[in-house]
Amino acid sequence: AEEGAAAALQCSLLTISLDLEEEVECDEQLCDELGWDLALTRTEAGGTGARSSRTVESVEVAAAAVREASFELLLPSHLPPSCEAPALTLRWKLRFIFTLRPRPETEAAQTLDWVLPMTVRPAPRRSLAPAAAVGTPP
């Protein structure tokens, strides 16, 4: 090997998470009145807003299985679907974090973060048949 050549990187861990990002257009006073402890940011529309992001569920896949891994993340039914309104935006994302280690291990591990936006739609409404009357014969 050439002197100073970069070490080959190998994925040692894959972390997959389902994230929900909420963005609310508001001013600092309104956020304070509502008790939101969120950092004010510039919204995509150019206004002022508060943004929070949270991981709803995550799973880790060990290095030996990364090449042929499958995963399952459950979307809790009590959380809202994706939506955009004038003052509120809810976005869902799949986040893949690859932990890469050099071979041979001569340097610290590195991480590679890949975010995949996704749209979560509401479940179709089902019409429920009326319940049959249950009674005892006279």
C-alpha atoms as an extended CHARMM CRD file, in Angstrom:
* protein
*
       138  EXT
         1         1  ALA       CA              0.0000000000        0.0000000000        0.0000000000  PROA      1               0.0000000000
         2         2  GLU       CA              1.1570000000        3.5130000000       -0.7110000000  PROA      2               0.0000000000
         3         3  GLU       CA              2.3190000000        5.5880000000        2.2150000000  PROA      3               0.0000000000
         4         4  GLY       CA             -0.3770000000        8.0840000000        3.2370000000  PROA      4               0.0000000000
         5         5  ALA       CA             -3.0980000000        6.2420000000        1.2940000000  PROA      5               0.0000000000
         6         6  ALA       CA             -6.5660000000        6.5100000000        2.7930000000  PROA      6               0.0000000000
         7         7  ALA       CA             -7.8050000000        3.4980000000        4.7240000000  PROA      7               0.0000000000
         8         8  ALA       CA            -10.8250000000        1.6470000000        3.3340000000  PROA      8               0.0000000000
         9         9  LEU       CA            -14.0400000000        2.3990000000        5.2020000000  PROA      9               0.0000000000
        10        10  GLN       CA            -16.3860000000       -0.3420000000        6.3310000000  PROA      10              0.0000000000
        11        11  CYS       CA            -19.8800000000        0.1770000000        7.7060000000  PROA      11              0.0000000000
        12        12  SER       CA            -19.9920000000       -1.1590000000       11.2580000000  PROA      12              0.0000000000
        13        13  LEU       CA            -23.4860000000        0.0110000000       12.2430000000  PROA      13              0.0000000000
        14        14  LEU       CA            -26.6000000000        1.3090000000       10.5060000000  PROA      14              0.0000000000
        15        15  THR       CA            -29.1500000000        3.2840000000       12.5190000000  PROA      15              0.0000000000
        16        16  ILE       CA            -32.5430000000        3.9040000000       10.8830000000  PROA      16              0.0000000000
        17        17  SER       CA            -35.0510000000        6.2620000000       12.4510000000  PROA      17              0.0000000000
        18        18  LEU       CA            -38.4960000000        7.6210000000       11.6940000000  PROA      18              0.0000000000
        19        19  ASP       CA            -38.5390000000       11.3500000000       12.4880000000  PROA      19              0.0000000000
        20        20  LEU       CA            -41.3820000000       13.8610000000       12.7250000000  PROA      20              0.0000000000
        21        21  GLU       CA            -40.5810000000       17.5330000000       12.1520000000  PROA      21              0.0000000000
        22        22  GLU       CA            -43.0660000000       20.2080000000       13.1690000000  PROA      22              0.0000000000
        23        23  GLU       CA            -42.8250000000       23.7990000000       12.0000000000  PROA      23              0.0000000000
        24        24  VAL       CA            -45.2060000000       26.4500000000       13.3160000000  PROA      24              0.0000000000
        25        25  GLU       CA            -45.2310000000       30.0040000000       12.0070000000  PROA      25              0.0000000000
        26        26  CYS       CA            -45.3950000000       32.3470000000       14.9810000000  PROA      26              0.0000000000
        27        27  ASP       CA            -43.5740000000       35.2030000000       16.6140000000  PROA      27              0.0000000000
        28        28  GLU       CA            -41.5270000000       34.9670000000       19.7960000000  PROA      28              0.0000000000
        29        29  GLN       CA            -44.3200000000       36.4070000000       21.9600000000  PROA      29              0.0000000000
        30        30  LEU       CA            -46.8860000000       33.8360000000       20.7350000000  PROA      30              0.0000000000
        31        31  CYS       CA            -44.4600000000       30.9460000000       21.2780000000  PROA      31              0.0000000000
        32        32  ASP       CA            -43.8160000000       32.2150000000       24.8350000000  PROA      32              0.0000000000
        33        33  GLU       CA            -47.5710000000       32.5390000000       25.5180000000  PROA      33              0.0000000000
        34        34  LEU       CA            -48.1290000000       28.9590000000       24.3250000000  PROA      34              0.0000000000
        35        35  GLY       CA            -45.2610000000       27.7370000000       26.5000000000  PROA      35              0.0000000000
        36        36  TRP       CA            -43.2340000000       26.3840000000       23.5910000000  PROA      36              0.0000000000
        37        37  ASP       CA            -39.5670000000       26.0730000000       24.3730000000  PROA      37              0.0000000000
        38        38  LEU       CA            -38.5140000000       25.9270000000       20.7390000000  PROA      38              0.0000000000
        39        39  ALA       CA            -35.7990000000       27.7960000000       18.9160000000  PROA      39              0.0000000000
        40        40  LEU       CA            -37.2080000000       30.4200000000       16.5590000000  PROA      40              0.0000000000
        41        41  THR       CA            -36.0550000000       29.9180000000       12.9890000000  PROA      41              0.0000000000
        42        42  ARG       CA            -36.7640000000       31.2290000000        9.5270000000  PROA      42              0.0000000000
        43        43  THR       CA            -39.5290000000       29.1920000000        7.9340000000  PROA      43              0.0000000000
        44        44  GLU       CA            -39.3260000000       27.9620000000        4.3450000000  PROA      44              0.0000000000
        45        45  ALA       CA            -41.9330000000       30.6040000000        3.4700000000  PROA      45              0.0000000000
        46        46  GLY       CA            -39.6310000000       33.3320000000        4.8300000000  PROA      46              0.0000000000
        47        47  GLY       CA            -41.5260000000       34.0670000000        8.0500000000  PROA      47              0.0000000000
        48        48  THR       CA            -40.5250000000       33.4650000000       11.6500000000  PROA      48              0.0000000000
        49        49  GLY       CA            -41.4220000000       30.1720000000       13.2490000000  PROA      49              0.0000000000
        50        50  ALA       CA            -40.6100000000       27.4920000000       15.7550000000  PROA      50              0.0000000000
        51        51  ARG       CA            -39.3240000000       24.0930000000       14.6350000000  PROA      51              0.0000000000
        52        52  SER       CA            -38.9660000000       20.8680000000       16.5450000000  PROA      52              0.0000000000
        53        53  SER       CA            -37.8970000000       17.4320000000       15.4300000000  PROA      53              0.0000000000
        54        54  ARG       CA            -38.2740000000       14.1580000000       17.2760000000  PROA      54              0.0000000000
        55        55  THR       CA            -37.5020000000       10.5440000000       16.6360000000  PROA      55              0.0000000000
        56        56  VAL       CA            -40.6620000000        8.4520000000       16.7800000000  PROA      56              0.0000000000
        57        57  GLU       CA            -38.9700000000        5.0660000000       16.4050000000  PROA      57              0.0000000000
        58        58  SER       CA            -35.5240000000        3.7410000000       15.5050000000  PROA      58              0.0000000000
        59        59  VAL       CA            -33.7050000000        0.4900000000       14.8770000000  PROA      59              0.0000000000
        60        60  GLU       CA            -30.0200000000       -0.4610000000       14.6840000000  PROA      60              0.0000000000
        61        61  VAL       CA            -28.5280000000       -3.0370000000       12.3310000000  PROA      61              0.0000000000
        62        62  ALA       CA            -25.1080000000       -4.5390000000       13.1460000000  PROA      62              0.0000000000
        63        63  ALA       CA            -22.3370000000       -4.5100000000       10.5570000000  PROA      63              0.0000000000
        64        64  ALA       CA            -22.4980000000       -8.1890000000        9.6960000000  PROA      64              0.0000000000
        65        65  ALA       CA            -26.0690000000       -7.7930000000        8.4930000000  PROA      65              0.0000000000
        66        66  VAL       CA            -25.9440000000       -4.3720000000        6.8010000000  PROA      66              0.0000000000
        67        67  ARG       CA            -25.4690000000       -5.7190000000        3.2830000000  PROA      67              0.0000000000
        68        68  GLU       CA            -28.6880000000       -7.7770000000        3.3460000000  PROA      68              0.0000000000
        69        69  ALA       CA            -30.6410000000       -6.1370000000        6.1720000000  PROA      69              0.0000000000
        70        70  SER       CA            -34.3300000000       -5.4090000000        6.2950000000  PROA      70              0.0000000000
        71        71  PHE       CA            -36.0330000000       -3.2510000000        8.8680000000  PROA      71              0.0000000000
        72        72  GLU       CA            -39.4760000000       -2.3770000000       10.1320000000  PROA      72              0.0000000000
        73        73  LEU       CA            -40.5440000000        0.8560000000       11.7760000000  PROA      73              0.0000000000
        74        74  LEU       CA            -44.1020000000        1.2010000000       12.9990000000  PROA      74              0.0000000000
        75        75  LEU       CA            -45.9750000000        4.4430000000       12.4990000000  PROA      75              0.0000000000
        76        76  PRO       CA            -48.0190000000        5.0790000000       15.6430000000  PROA      76              0.0000000000
        77        77  SER       CA            -51.6810000000        5.6200000000       14.7860000000  PROA      77              0.0000000000
        78        78  HSD       CA            -52.0440000000        8.4830000000       17.2800000000  PROA      78              0.0000000000
        79        79  LEU       CA            -49.5820000000       10.7150000000       15.3690000000  PROA      79              0.0000000000
        80        80  PRO       CA            -50.7590000000       12.9720000000       12.5510000000  PROA      80              0.0000000000
        81        81  PRO       CA            -50.1020000000       12.4660000000        8.8430000000  PROA      81              0.0000000000
        82        82  SER       CA            -47.9750000000       14.8790000000        6.7830000000  PROA      82              0.0000000000
        83        83  CYS       CA            -49.6510000000       18.2260000000        6.2300000000  PROA      83              0.0000000000
        84        84  GLU       CA            -49.0210000000       21.7750000000        5.1320000000  PROA      84              0.0000000000
        85        85  ALA       CA            -51.1810000000       24.7200000000        6.1430000000  PROA      85              0.0000000000
        86        86  PRO       CA            -50.4390000000       28.4570000000        6.1850000000  PROA      86              0.0000000000
        87        87  ALA       CA            -49.1300000000       28.3930000000        9.7690000000  PROA      87              0.0000000000
        88        88  LEU       CA            -48.2380000000       24.7180000000       10.3130000000  PROA      88              0.0000000000
        89        89  THR       CA            -46.1540000000       22.1020000000        8.5260000000  PROA      89              0.0000000000
        90        90  LEU       CA            -45.6820000000       18.4700000000        9.6150000000  PROA      90              0.0000000000
        91        91  ARG       CA            -42.9970000000       16.4830000000        7.7800000000  PROA      91              0.0000000000
        92        92  TRP       CA            -41.9520000000       12.8570000000        8.1330000000  PROA      92              0.0000000000
        93        93  LYS       CA            -38.4270000000       11.6370000000        7.3410000000  PROA      93              0.0000000000
        94        94  LEU       CA            -36.5220000000        8.3820000000        7.2960000000  PROA      94              0.0000000000
        95        95  ARG       CA            -32.9990000000        9.0010000000        8.5990000000  PROA      95              0.0000000000
        96        96  PHE       CA            -30.1640000000        6.5640000000        7.8760000000  PROA      96              0.0000000000
        97        97  ILE       CA            -26.9620000000        7.0000000000        9.8800000000  PROA      97              0.0000000000
        98        98  PHE       CA            -24.0480000000        4.8730000000        8.7050000000  PROA      98              0.0000000000
        99        99  THR       CA            -21.1950000000        4.4480000000       11.1810000000  PROA      99              0.0000000000
       100       100  LEU       CA            -18.0370000000        3.9090000000        9.1430000000  PROA      100             0.0000000000
       101       101  ARG       CA            -14.7630000000        2.5640000000       10.5410000000  PROA      101             0.0000000000
       102       102  PRO       CA            -11.4600000000        2.5650000000        8.6900000000  PROA      102             0.0000000000
       103       103  ARG       CA             -9.7770000000       -0.7790000000        7.9040000000  PROA      103             0.0000000000
       104       104  PRO       CA             -7.3200000000       -1.1640000000        9.5140000000  PROA      104             0.0000000000
       105       105  GLU       CA             -8.5870000000        0.8670000000       12.4720000000  PROA      105             0.0000000000
       106       106  THR       CA             -6.0950000000        3.6980000000       12.4330000000  PROA      106             0.0000000000
       107       107  GLU       CA             -8.5420000000        6.5870000000       12.7430000000  PROA      107             0.0000000000
       108       108  ALA       CA            -11.7570000000        7.4070000000       14.5710000000  PROA      108             0.0000000000
       109       109  ALA       CA            -15.1030000000        6.2580000000       13.2150000000  PROA      109             0.0000000000
       110       110  GLN       CA            -17.0340000000        8.5690000000       10.8950000000  PROA      110             0.0000000000
       111       111  THR       CA            -20.7510000000        8.9100000000       10.3790000000  PROA      111             0.0000000000
       112       112  LEU       CA            -22.6820000000        9.4800000000        7.1880000000  PROA      112             0.0000000000
       113       113  ASP       CA            -26.1930000000       10.8810000000        7.5910000000  PROA      113             0.0000000000
       114       114  TRP       CA            -28.7810000000       10.3980000000        4.8030000000  PROA      114             0.0000000000
       115       115  VAL       CA            -32.2940000000       11.8230000000        5.1750000000  PROA      115             0.0000000000
       116       116  LEU       CA            -35.1410000000       10.6620000000        2.9730000000  PROA      116             0.0000000000
       117       117  PRO       CA            -38.2950000000       12.8430000000        3.0920000000  PROA      117             0.0000000000
       118       118  MET       CA            -41.5480000000       10.8940000000        2.9840000000  PROA      118             0.0000000000
       119       119  THR       CA            -45.2610000000       11.6170000000        2.8930000000  PROA      119             0.0000000000
       120       120  VAL       CA            -47.5090000000        9.9580000000        5.4390000000  PROA      120             0.0000000000
       121       121  ARG       CA            -51.1310000000        9.8930000000        4.3560000000  PROA      121             0.0000000000
       122       122  PRO       CA            -54.1280000000        9.3380000000        6.6220000000  PROA      122             0.0000000000
       123       123  ALA       CA            -55.5370000000        5.8370000000        6.6870000000  PROA      123             0.0000000000
       124       124  PRO       CA            -58.6540000000        5.4030000000        4.5520000000  PROA      124             0.0000000000
       125       125  ARG       CA            -61.8600000000        5.6530000000        6.4920000000  PROA      125             0.0000000000
       126       126  ARG       CA            -63.7070000000        2.4040000000        6.7660000000  PROA      126             0.0000000000
       127       127  SER       CA            -67.4600000000        2.2610000000        6.9750000000  PROA      127             0.0000000000
       128       128  LEU       CA            -68.4760000000        0.1500000000        9.8780000000  PROA      128             0.0000000000
       129       129  ALA       CA            -71.5440000000       -2.0320000000        9.5430000000  PROA      129             0.0000000000
       130       130  PRO       CA            -74.0730000000       -1.4540000000       12.2990000000  PROA      130             0.0000000000
       131       131  ALA       CA            -73.6920000000       -3.8750000000       15.1450000000  PROA      131             0.0000000000
       132       132  ALA       CA            -76.2120000000       -6.6920000000       15.1910000000  PROA      132             0.0000000000
       133       133  ALA       CA            -78.7400000000       -6.5010000000       17.9720000000  PROA      133             0.0000000000
       134       134  VAL       CA            -78.1870000000       -9.2220000000       20.4910000000  PROA      134             0.0000000000
       135       135  GLY       CA            -81.0340000000      -10.2560000000       22.7080000000  PROA      135             0.0000000000
       136       136  THR       CA            -82.5770000000      -13.1870000000       24.4250000000  PROA      136             0.0000000000
       137       137  PRO       CA            -85.8100000000      -14.7370000000       23.1450000000  PROA      137             0.0000000000
       138       138  PRO       CA            -88.9230000000      -14.0270000000       25.2960000000  PROA      138             0.0000000000
